[in-house]
Structures are given as C-alpha cells and as structure tokens.
mmCIF file of C-alpha atoms in Angstrom:
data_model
loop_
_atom_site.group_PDB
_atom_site.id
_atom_site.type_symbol
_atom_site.label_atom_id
_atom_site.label_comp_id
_atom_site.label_asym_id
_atom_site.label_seq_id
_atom_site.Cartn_x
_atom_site.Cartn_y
_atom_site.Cartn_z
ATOM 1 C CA UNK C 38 82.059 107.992 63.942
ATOM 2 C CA UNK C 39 84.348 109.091 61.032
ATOM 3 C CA UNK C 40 84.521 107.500 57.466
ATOM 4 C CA UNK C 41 88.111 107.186 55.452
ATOM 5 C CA UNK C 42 88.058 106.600 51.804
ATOM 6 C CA UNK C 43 90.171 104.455 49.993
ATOM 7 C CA UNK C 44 90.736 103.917 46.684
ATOM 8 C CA UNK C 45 91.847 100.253 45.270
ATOM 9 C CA UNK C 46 93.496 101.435 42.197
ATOM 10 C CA UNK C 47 94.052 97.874 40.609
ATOM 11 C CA UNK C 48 89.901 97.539 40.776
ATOM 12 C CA UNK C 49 88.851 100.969 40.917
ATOM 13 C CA UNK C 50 86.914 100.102 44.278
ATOM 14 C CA UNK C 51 86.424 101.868 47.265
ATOM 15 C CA UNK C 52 87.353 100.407 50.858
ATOM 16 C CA UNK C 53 86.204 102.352 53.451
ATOM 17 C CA UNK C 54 87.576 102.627 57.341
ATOM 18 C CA UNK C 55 84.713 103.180 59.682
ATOM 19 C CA UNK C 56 86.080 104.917 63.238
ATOM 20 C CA UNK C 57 84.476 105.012 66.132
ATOM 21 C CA UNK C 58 86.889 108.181 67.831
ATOM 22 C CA UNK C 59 85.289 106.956 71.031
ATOM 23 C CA UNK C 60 86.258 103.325 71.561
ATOM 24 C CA UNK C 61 88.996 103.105 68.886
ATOM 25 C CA UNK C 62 87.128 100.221 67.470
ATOM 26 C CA UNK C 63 86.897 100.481 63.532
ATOM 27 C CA UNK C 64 85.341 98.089 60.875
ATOM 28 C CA UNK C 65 87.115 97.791 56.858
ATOM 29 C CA UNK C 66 84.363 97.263 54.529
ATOM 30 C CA UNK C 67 85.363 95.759 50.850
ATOM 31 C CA UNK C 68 89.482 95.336 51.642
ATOM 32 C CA UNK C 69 90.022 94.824 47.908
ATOM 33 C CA UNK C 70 93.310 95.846 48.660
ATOM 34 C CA UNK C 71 95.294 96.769 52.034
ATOM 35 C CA UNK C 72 97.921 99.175 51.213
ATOM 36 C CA UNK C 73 100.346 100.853 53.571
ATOM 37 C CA UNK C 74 98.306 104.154 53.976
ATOM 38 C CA UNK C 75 95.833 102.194 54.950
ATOM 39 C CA UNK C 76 97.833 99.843 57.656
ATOM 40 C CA UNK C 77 99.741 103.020 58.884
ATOM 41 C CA UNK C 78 95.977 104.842 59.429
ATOM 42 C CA UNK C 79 94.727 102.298 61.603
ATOM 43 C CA UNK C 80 98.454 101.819 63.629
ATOM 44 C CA UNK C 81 98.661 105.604 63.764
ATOM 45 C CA UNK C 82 94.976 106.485 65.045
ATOM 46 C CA UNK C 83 95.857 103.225 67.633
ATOM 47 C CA UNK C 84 92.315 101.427 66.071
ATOM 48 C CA UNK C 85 91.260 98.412 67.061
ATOM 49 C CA UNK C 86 90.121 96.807 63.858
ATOM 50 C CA UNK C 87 86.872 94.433 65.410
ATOM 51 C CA UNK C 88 85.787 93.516 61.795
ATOM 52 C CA UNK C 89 85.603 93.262 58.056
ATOM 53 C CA UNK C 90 82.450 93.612 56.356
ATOM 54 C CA UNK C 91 82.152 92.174 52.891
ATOM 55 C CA UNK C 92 79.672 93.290 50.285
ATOM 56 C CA UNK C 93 80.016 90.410 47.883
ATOM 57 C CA UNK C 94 82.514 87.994 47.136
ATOM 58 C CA UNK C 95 84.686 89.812 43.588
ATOM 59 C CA UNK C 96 88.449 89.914 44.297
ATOM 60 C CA UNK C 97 88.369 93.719 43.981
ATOM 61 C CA UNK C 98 86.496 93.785 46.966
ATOM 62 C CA UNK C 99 87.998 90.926 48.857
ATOM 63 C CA UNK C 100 91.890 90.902 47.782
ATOM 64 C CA UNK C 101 93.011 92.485 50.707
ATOM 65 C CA UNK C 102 91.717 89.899 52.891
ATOM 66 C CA UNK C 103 94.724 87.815 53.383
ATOM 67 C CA UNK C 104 96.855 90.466 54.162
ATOM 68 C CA UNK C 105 94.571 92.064 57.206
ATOM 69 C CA UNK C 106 94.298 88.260 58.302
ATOM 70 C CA UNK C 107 98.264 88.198 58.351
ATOM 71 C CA UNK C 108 98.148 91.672 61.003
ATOM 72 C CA UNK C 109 95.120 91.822 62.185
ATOM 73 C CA UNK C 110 92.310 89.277 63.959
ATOM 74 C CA UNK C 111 88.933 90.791 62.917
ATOM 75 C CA UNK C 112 85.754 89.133 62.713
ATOM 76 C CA UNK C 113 84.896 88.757 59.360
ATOM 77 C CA UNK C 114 81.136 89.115 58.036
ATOM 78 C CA UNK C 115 79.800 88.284 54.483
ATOM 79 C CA UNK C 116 76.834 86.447 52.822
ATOM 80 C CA UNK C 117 79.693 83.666 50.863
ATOM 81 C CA UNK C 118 81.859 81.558 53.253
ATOM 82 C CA UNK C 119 84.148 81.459 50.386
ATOM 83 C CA UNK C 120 85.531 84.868 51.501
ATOM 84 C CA UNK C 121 87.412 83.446 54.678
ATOM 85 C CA UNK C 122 86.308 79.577 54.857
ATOM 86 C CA UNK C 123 85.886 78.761 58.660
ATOM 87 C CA UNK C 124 86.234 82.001 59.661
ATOM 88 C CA UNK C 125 83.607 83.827 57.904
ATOM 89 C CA UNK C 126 80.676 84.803 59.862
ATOM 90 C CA UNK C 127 78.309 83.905 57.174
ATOM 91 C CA UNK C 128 75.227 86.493 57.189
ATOM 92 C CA UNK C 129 71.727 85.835 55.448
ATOM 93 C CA UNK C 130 68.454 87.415 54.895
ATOM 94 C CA UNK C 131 68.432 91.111 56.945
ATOM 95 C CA UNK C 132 69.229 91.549 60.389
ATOM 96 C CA UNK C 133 71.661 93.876 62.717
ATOM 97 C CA UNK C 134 74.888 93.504 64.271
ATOM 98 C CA UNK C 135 76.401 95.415 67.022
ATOM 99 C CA UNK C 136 80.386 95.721 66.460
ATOM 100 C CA UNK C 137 81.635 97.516 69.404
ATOM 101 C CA UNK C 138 79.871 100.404 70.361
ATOM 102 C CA UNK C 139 78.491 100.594 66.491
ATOM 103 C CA UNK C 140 75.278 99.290 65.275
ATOM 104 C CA UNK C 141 75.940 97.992 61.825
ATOM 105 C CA UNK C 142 72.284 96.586 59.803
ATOM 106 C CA UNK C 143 72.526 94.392 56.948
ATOM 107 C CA UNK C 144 70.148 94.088 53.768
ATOM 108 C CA UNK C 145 70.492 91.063 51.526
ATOM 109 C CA UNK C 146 70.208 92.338 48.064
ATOM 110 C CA UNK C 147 71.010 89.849 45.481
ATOM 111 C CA UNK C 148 70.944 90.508 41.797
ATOM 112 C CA UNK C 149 74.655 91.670 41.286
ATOM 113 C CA UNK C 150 75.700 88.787 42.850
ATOM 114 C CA UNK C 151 73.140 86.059 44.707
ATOM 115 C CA UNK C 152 75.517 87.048 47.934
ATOM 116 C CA UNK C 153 75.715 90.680 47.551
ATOM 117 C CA UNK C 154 74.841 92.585 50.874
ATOM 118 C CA UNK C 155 74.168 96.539 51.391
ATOM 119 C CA UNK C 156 75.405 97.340 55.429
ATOM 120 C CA UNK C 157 73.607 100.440 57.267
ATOM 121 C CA UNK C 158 75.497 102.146 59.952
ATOM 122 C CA UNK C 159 74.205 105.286 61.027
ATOM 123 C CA UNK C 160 72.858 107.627 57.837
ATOM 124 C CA UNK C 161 75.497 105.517 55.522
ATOM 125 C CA UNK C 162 74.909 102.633 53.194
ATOM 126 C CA UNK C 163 77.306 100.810 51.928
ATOM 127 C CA UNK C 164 76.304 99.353 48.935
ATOM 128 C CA UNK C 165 78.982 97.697 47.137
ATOM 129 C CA UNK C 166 78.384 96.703 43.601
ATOM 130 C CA UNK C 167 74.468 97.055 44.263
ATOM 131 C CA UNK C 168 74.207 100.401 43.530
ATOM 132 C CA UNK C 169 76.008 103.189 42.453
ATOM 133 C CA UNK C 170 76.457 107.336 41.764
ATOM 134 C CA UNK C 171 73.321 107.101 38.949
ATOM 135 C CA UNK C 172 73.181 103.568 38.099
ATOM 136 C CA UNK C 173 71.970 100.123 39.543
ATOM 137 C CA UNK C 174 74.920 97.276 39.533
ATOM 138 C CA UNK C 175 75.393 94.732 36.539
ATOM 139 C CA UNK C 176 73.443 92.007 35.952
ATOM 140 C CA UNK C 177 73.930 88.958 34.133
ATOM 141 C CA UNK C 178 70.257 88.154 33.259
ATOM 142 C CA UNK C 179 67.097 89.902 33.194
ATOM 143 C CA UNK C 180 65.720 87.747 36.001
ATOM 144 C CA UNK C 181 68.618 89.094 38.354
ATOM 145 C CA UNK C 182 67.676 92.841 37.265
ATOM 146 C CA UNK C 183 64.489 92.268 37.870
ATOM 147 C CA UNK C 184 65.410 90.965 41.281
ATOM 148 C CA UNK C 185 68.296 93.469 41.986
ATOM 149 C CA UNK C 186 65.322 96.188 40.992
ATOM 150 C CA UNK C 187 62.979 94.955 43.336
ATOM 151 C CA UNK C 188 65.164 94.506 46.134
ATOM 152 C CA UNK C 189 66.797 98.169 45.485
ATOM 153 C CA UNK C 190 63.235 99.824 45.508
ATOM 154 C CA UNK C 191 61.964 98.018 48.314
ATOM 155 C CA UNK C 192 64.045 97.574 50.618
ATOM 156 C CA UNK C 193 66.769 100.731 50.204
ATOM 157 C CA UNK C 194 64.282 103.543 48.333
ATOM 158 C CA UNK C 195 62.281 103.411 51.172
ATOM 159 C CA UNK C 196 64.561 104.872 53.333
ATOM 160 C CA UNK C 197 64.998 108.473 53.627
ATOM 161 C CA UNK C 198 66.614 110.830 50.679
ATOM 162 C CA UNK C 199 69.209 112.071 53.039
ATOM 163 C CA UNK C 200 70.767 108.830 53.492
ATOM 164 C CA UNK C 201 74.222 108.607 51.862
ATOM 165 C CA UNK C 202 75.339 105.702 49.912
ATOM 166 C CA UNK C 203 78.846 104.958 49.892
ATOM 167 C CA UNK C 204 79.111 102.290 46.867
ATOM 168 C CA UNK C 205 81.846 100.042 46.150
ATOM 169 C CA UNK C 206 83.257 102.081 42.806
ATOM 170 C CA UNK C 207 82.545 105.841 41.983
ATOM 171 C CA UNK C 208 81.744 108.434 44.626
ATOM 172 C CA UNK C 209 79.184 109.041 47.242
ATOM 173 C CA UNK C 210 75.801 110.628 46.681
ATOM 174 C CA UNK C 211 72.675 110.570 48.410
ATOM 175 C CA UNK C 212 69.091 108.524 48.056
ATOM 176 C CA UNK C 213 67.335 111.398 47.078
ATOM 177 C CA UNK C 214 69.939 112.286 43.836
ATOM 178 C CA UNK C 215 69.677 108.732 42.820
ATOM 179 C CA UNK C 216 66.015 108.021 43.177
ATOM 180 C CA UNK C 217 65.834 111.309 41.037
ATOM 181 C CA UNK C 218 67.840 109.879 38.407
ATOM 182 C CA UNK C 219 66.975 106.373 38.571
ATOM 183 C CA UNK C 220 63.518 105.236 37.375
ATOM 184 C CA UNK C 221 62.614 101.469 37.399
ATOM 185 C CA UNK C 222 58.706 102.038 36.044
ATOM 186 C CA UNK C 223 59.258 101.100 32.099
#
C-alpha cells in the first residue's frame, strides 16, 4: 500500500490517494479538490479508483466530488448523505469495510462536526478535521469539545503511539507526539 499527498490549495486540506500496488485498486479520501496531478496519477499508475472516503461533510473536503463523479464510478462512503444524495453509502457508529484487497475501519467521532468520521487502514488514521499536528479540531460549543475530547481519548488514544495520523490540514505526525502534546485532564 502506498499513500500520495495532496494539497487543496483553495482550503489548505489534504486529499490523500491510497494504492494498493498489488490490485491497482485505490481509495481518495477528502477530494476537496481534484486537480489534474491528481487525475493524471491515478490514469498514469492505471488505478482503479473503488472509492471515496469522506471525513465530514465541509466543501474543502468534499469539492472535488463532482468532478471524480464526472470520470470516475467509485463507491462513495461518509456519515452525511448530503455528500452524494442516493449514492452515498451512508456509514454510522464504528465498523470495517473491506475495499478491494484493503481493510479500511471507521470510528465515528463527532464533535467537529456531528458526522465527522476518522478511517483506519493499516498503521494510518485519517482523521480529517478531528484532529490535527498538536491540536484537537474546532468546536462550536463546549458540549461538542467535551464530546470531540472524549471520543478522541477513547476511542483513538488508545491505540498504539506508532500509529500515524494523516489529518485533513497540516502534516502528519504520530499518536505518541500528539498524546505528548495534547493533555485533556484540566
């Protein structure tokens, strides 16, 4: 498996290509938007894109949509049918998917947004607007930071340090860096 990095300048938000060298299968997560490097990366390498993961419905994460709809016909997951009506495979709660020959877990973490999702594959999490290089996403109340909090130590803390999160804006880092620069106890 192989991860490409892109960079939505418009939203400062990173999509990310996920490759499985193997089957040629590959999975977009957060398409805010599709640009030609990206189209000419996935014609070049001869992927099959199987599906678009989305980590919460904000147009810098979803703008790109309609133009991979227009090319492409992947299977598209996220926790708002908003993002592709009738075609949205809506997820809720945690569970697992397998895409391919990839085995993709999903977290509902609201807080951010009440249909923001974190999505596991392999040692990567892909955390959208959740969680960040050093911080914990926005909030609009203290009731969804509380909740975002909770959910954040729970259910993606636990996991181990070496696990790299892959967020939807800044760059990578690992569990362990964050949880050493992130305390929740007041």
């Amino acid at each position: 498996m192989k991860v490409y990095f892109h960079l939505n300048a418009g939203g400062f938000s990173n999509c990310y290509i996920i490759a499985n060298e193997e089957s040629k299968e590959a999975i977009i997560i957060d398409p805010g938007k599709i640009t030609e490097k990206i189209i000419s990366q996935i014609e070049e390498m001869q992927l099959k894109l199987s599906a678009v993961l989305v980590t919460h419905n904000h147009g810098s994460h979803v703008d790109g949509l309609k133009t991979l709809r227009k090319i492409y016909s992947p299977k598209i997951y996220a926790a708002d049918w908003e993002v592709a009506k009738n075609e949205t495979t809506v997820l809720s709660g945690d569970g697992k998917l397998r895409i391919g020959k990839m085995l993709v877990r999903y977290m509902s973490i609201p807080g951010h947004t009440s249909d923001s999702v974190v999505y596991s594959i392999g040692n990567l999490l892909f955390t959208g607007d959740v969680l960040s290089a050093g911080e914990l996403g926005e909030t609009n109340s203290s009731y969804s930071e509380f909740i975002l909090k909770s959910n954040v130590e729970n259910k993606i803390f636990s996991q181990l340090d070496s696990t790299i999160v892959m967020p939807g804006h800044g760059p990578p880092s690992t569990l362990g860096a964050l949880k050493s620069f992130m305390n929740f106890k007041n």
